[in-house]
């Protein structure tokens, strides 16, 4: 029995893909040309699967701020937030996030994964309960498993099932953390947060919402699904990332609970890792400001979302349940999803292939996502690539 034996299924899939000349996982971007174009496998393609929702990765102001930070502060902090790695700009970014979310407290993490995983593993421990949506992101699952709380899953977006499980907990609900995402990353569907908040208020417990995908996208100020649903007061903790709408890397948690300042000192993914580099913090701060100053980016994002969604539907593809900047095409036959991914790439559209267990359910997804930086012509080119797949039956 070798340590490597358990990886055999992965070895087999890789061999299978190589035999048909496709490597959808970790395909190498040889050159990045703009927020929406790159050279992949020697071809110029439209990037149709990034999370660059507002298209800010090449914004001149963000780039200038990052360059200046490198000149003035160096390439890295070489230390944890808890030791030598808290620079004044980390503190400023925390203040700006707290202000943006209109909350009292904020923590900046090195990645979104560290934020979600860290909060999930720290807030609820042995003897506590986590009740989470079954389709939660890996970072949520990893965190809650690490924390040692009892884990209860409810059916994806099923509030009646959530309620049933909270009811069954009886008094233990007091020590319960409910975790959901605002917008789900694979299908782009939104949590019914108004109903979830109502159930939470009735039964008790605390609510954490991962707004990784909805920042800058939804709500009057762009604070996400909770803001759009008008239930921010019922949300105890919001976590999210700088790696999508803000075009960098890093993560955050914001809350009105003053205890967050104590929790900070117990989060291992915050303590035992180097803090975000000065350039990352600098571009993130500018992106956070630009996101608020340029509502037209959001308008463009949603125009593109509607265009791609309507176009794919018209072509006869099975698309996600609701219009969203994330538009996933569902394919039941795994081999077909692999073949189509490769053909789309050849036709100039680079989308994400997602296969079980990463996709919710037993089917594969061609996960497309749009950016405010896509032109209508580019969206139409993505649609042309899908049309070239031919019969969608
Ligand atoms: N939460 C959700 C819902 C996500 O989709 C992701 C990333 N895909 C993360 C957390 C982790 O964020 P990051 O990639 O910035 O670490």
mmCIF file with all atom_site columns, N, CA and C and ligand atoms in Angstrom, residues 111-113 116 137 139 181 185 210 212-213 241 243-244 250, ligand 1:
data_model
loop_
_atom_site.group_PDB
_atom_site.id
_atom_site.type_symbol
_atom_site.label_atom_id
_atom_site.label_alt_id
_atom_site.label_comp_id
_atom_site.label_asym_id
_atom_site.label_entity_id
_atom_site.label_seq_id
_atom_site.pdbx_PDB_ins_code
_atom_site.Cartn_x
_atom_site.Cartn_y
_atom_site.Cartn_z
_atom_site.occupancy
_atom_site.B_iso_or_equiv
_atom_site.pdbx_formal_charge
_atom_site.auth_seq_id
_atom_site.auth_comp_id
_atom_site.auth_asym_id
_atom_site.auth_atom_id
_atom_site.pdbx_PDB_model_num
ATOM   1  N N  . UNK A 1 111 ? -5.572  35.568 1.798  1.00 0.00 ? 111 UNK A N  1
ATOM   2  C CA . UNK A 1 111 ? -6.394  35.080 0.679  1.00 0.00 ? 111 UNK A CA 1
ATOM   3  C C  . UNK A 1 111 ? -7.854  35.008 1.135  1.00 0.00 ? 111 UNK A C  1
ATOM   4  N N  . UNK A 1 112 ? -8.742  34.880 0.160  1.00 0.00 ? 112 UNK A N  1
ATOM   5  C CA . UNK A 1 112 ? -10.145 34.661 0.491  1.00 0.00 ? 112 UNK A CA 1
ATOM   6  C C  . UNK A 1 112 ? -10.313 33.313 1.170  1.00 0.00 ? 112 UNK A C  1
ATOM   7  N N  . UNK A 1 113 ? -9.549  32.349 0.695  1.00 0.00 ? 113 UNK A N  1
ATOM   8  C CA . UNK A 1 113 ? -9.601  31.010 1.289  1.00 0.00 ? 113 UNK A CA 1
ATOM   9  C C  . UNK A 1 113 ? -9.253  31.093 2.783  1.00 0.00 ? 113 UNK A C  1
ATOM   10 N N  . UNK A 1 116 ? -12.277 32.700 4.751  1.00 0.00 ? 116 UNK A N  1
ATOM   11 C CA . UNK A 1 116 ? -13.456 31.844 4.945  1.00 0.00 ? 116 UNK A CA 1
ATOM   12 C C  . UNK A 1 116 ? -13.099 30.651 5.820  1.00 0.00 ? 116 UNK A C  1
ATOM   13 N N  . UNK A 1 137 ? -18.715 26.267 -0.614 1.00 0.00 ? 137 UNK A N  1
ATOM   14 C CA . UNK A 1 137 ? -17.370 26.230 -1.197 1.00 0.00 ? 137 UNK A CA 1
ATOM   15 C C  . UNK A 1 137 ? -16.415 25.402 -0.326 1.00 0.00 ? 137 UNK A C  1
ATOM   16 N N  . UNK A 1 139 ? -13.572 26.046 0.792  1.00 0.00 ? 139 UNK A N  1
ATOM   17 C CA . UNK A 1 139 ? -12.927 26.778 1.903  1.00 0.00 ? 139 UNK A CA 1
ATOM   18 C C  . UNK A 1 139 ? -13.821 26.778 3.138  1.00 0.00 ? 139 UNK A C  1
ATOM   19 N N  . UNK A 1 181 ? -23.458 31.089 1.250  1.00 0.00 ? 181 UNK A N  1
ATOM   20 C CA . UNK A 1 181 ? -22.807 32.031 0.331  1.00 0.00 ? 181 UNK A CA 1
ATOM   21 C C  . UNK A 1 181 ? -23.864 33.003 -0.173 1.00 0.00 ? 181 UNK A C  1
ATOM   22 N N  . UNK A 1 185 ? -20.737 30.041 -6.463 1.00 0.00 ? 185 UNK A N  1
ATOM   23 C CA . UNK A 1 185 ? -19.688 30.252 -7.461 1.00 0.00 ? 185 UNK A CA 1
ATOM   24 C C  . UNK A 1 185 ? -19.856 29.449 -8.737 1.00 0.00 ? 185 UNK A C  1
ATOM   25 N N  . UNK A 1 210 ? -20.703 34.297 2.961  1.00 0.00 ? 210 UNK A N  1
ATOM   26 C CA . UNK A 1 210 ? -19.540 34.461 2.089  1.00 0.00 ? 210 UNK A CA 1
ATOM   27 C C  . UNK A 1 210 ? -20.005 35.183 0.817  1.00 0.00 ? 210 UNK A C  1
ATOM   28 N N  . UNK A 1 212 ? -18.096 36.304 -1.562 1.00 0.00 ? 212 UNK A N  1
ATOM   29 C CA . UNK A 1 212 ? -16.932 36.335 -2.463 1.00 0.00 ? 212 UNK A CA 1
ATOM   30 C C  . UNK A 1 212 ? -17.303 36.781 -3.872 1.00 0.00 ? 212 UNK A C  1
ATOM   31 N N  . UNK A 1 213 ? -18.411 36.240 -4.389 1.00 0.00 ? 213 UNK A N  1
ATOM   32 C CA . UNK A 1 213 ? -18.745 36.511 -5.797 1.00 0.00 ? 213 UNK A CA 1
ATOM   33 C C  . UNK A 1 213 ? -19.656 37.711 -5.984 1.00 0.00 ? 213 UNK A C  1
ATOM   34 N N  . UNK A 1 241 ? -13.477 38.134 -0.665 1.00 0.00 ? 241 UNK A N  1
ATOM   35 C CA . UNK A 1 241 ? -12.144 38.063 -1.254 1.00 0.00 ? 241 UNK A CA 1
ATOM   36 C C  . UNK A 1 241 ? -11.834 39.303 -2.080 1.00 0.00 ? 241 UNK A C  1
ATOM   37 N N  . UNK A 1 243 ? -9.955  38.757 -4.701 1.00 0.00 ? 243 UNK A N  1
ATOM   38 C CA . UNK A 1 243 ? -9.456  38.120 -5.927 1.00 0.00 ? 243 UNK A CA 1
ATOM   39 C C  . UNK A 1 243 ? -10.472 38.091 -7.064 1.00 0.00 ? 243 UNK A C  1
ATOM   40 N N  . UNK A 1 244 ? -11.615 38.697 -6.851 1.00 0.00 ? 244 UNK A N  1
ATOM   41 C CA . UNK A 1 244 ? -12.612 38.662 -7.920 1.00 0.00 ? 244 UNK A CA 1
ATOM   42 C C  . UNK A 1 244 ? -12.886 40.105 -8.378 1.00 0.00 ? 244 UNK A C  1
ATOM   43 N N  . UNK A 1 250 ? -6.325  38.154 -1.633 1.00 0.00 ? 250 UNK A N  1
ATOM   44 C CA . UNK A 1 250 ? -6.547  38.552 -0.243 1.00 0.00 ? 250 UNK A CA 1
ATOM   45 C C  . UNK A 1 250 ? -8.003  38.364 0.113  1.00 0.00 ? 250 UNK A C  1
HETATM 46 N N1 . LIG B 2 .   ? -15.304 31.582 -1.139 1.00 0.00 ? 1   LIG B N1 1
HETATM 47 C C1 . LIG B 2 .   ? -15.887 31.343 -2.322 1.00 0.00 ? 1   LIG B C1 1
HETATM 48 C C2 . LIG B 2 .   ? -17.369 31.214 -2.392 1.00 0.00 ? 1   LIG B C2 1
HETATM 49 C C3 . LIG B 2 .   ? -15.106 31.224 -3.470 1.00 0.00 ? 1   LIG B C3 1
HETATM 50 O O1 . LIG B 2 .   ? -15.688 30.972 -4.656 1.00 0.00 ? 1   LIG B O1 1
HETATM 51 C C4 . LIG B 2 .   ? -13.700 31.367 -3.366 1.00 0.00 ? 1   LIG B C4 1
HETATM 52 C C5 . LIG B 2 .   ? -12.785 31.264 -4.563 1.00 0.00 ? 1   LIG B C5 1
HETATM 53 N N2 . LIG B 2 .   ? -13.263 30.695 -5.688 1.00 0.00 ? 1   LIG B N2 1
HETATM 54 C C6 . LIG B 2 .   ? -13.136 31.614 -2.116 1.00 0.00 ? 1   LIG B C6 1
HETATM 55 C C7 . LIG B 2 .   ? -13.975 31.717 -1.026 1.00 0.00 ? 1   LIG B C7 1
HETATM 56 C C8 . LIG B 2 .   ? -11.660 31.722 -1.941 1.00 0.00 ? 1   LIG B C8 1
HETATM 57 O O2 . LIG B 2 .   ? -11.185 32.938 -2.432 1.00 0.00 ? 1   LIG B O2 1
HETATM 58 P P1 . LIG B 2 .   ? -9.701  33.126 -2.966 1.00 0.00 ? 1   LIG B P1 1
HETATM 59 O O3 . LIG B 2 .   ? -9.599  32.407 -4.271 1.00 0.00 ? 1   LIG B O3 1
HETATM 60 O O4 . LIG B 2 .   ? -9.580  34.587 -3.119 1.00 0.00 ? 1   LIG B O4 1
HETATM 61 O O5 . LIG B 2 .   ? -8.775  32.562 -1.956 1.00 0.00 ? 1   LIG B O5 1
#
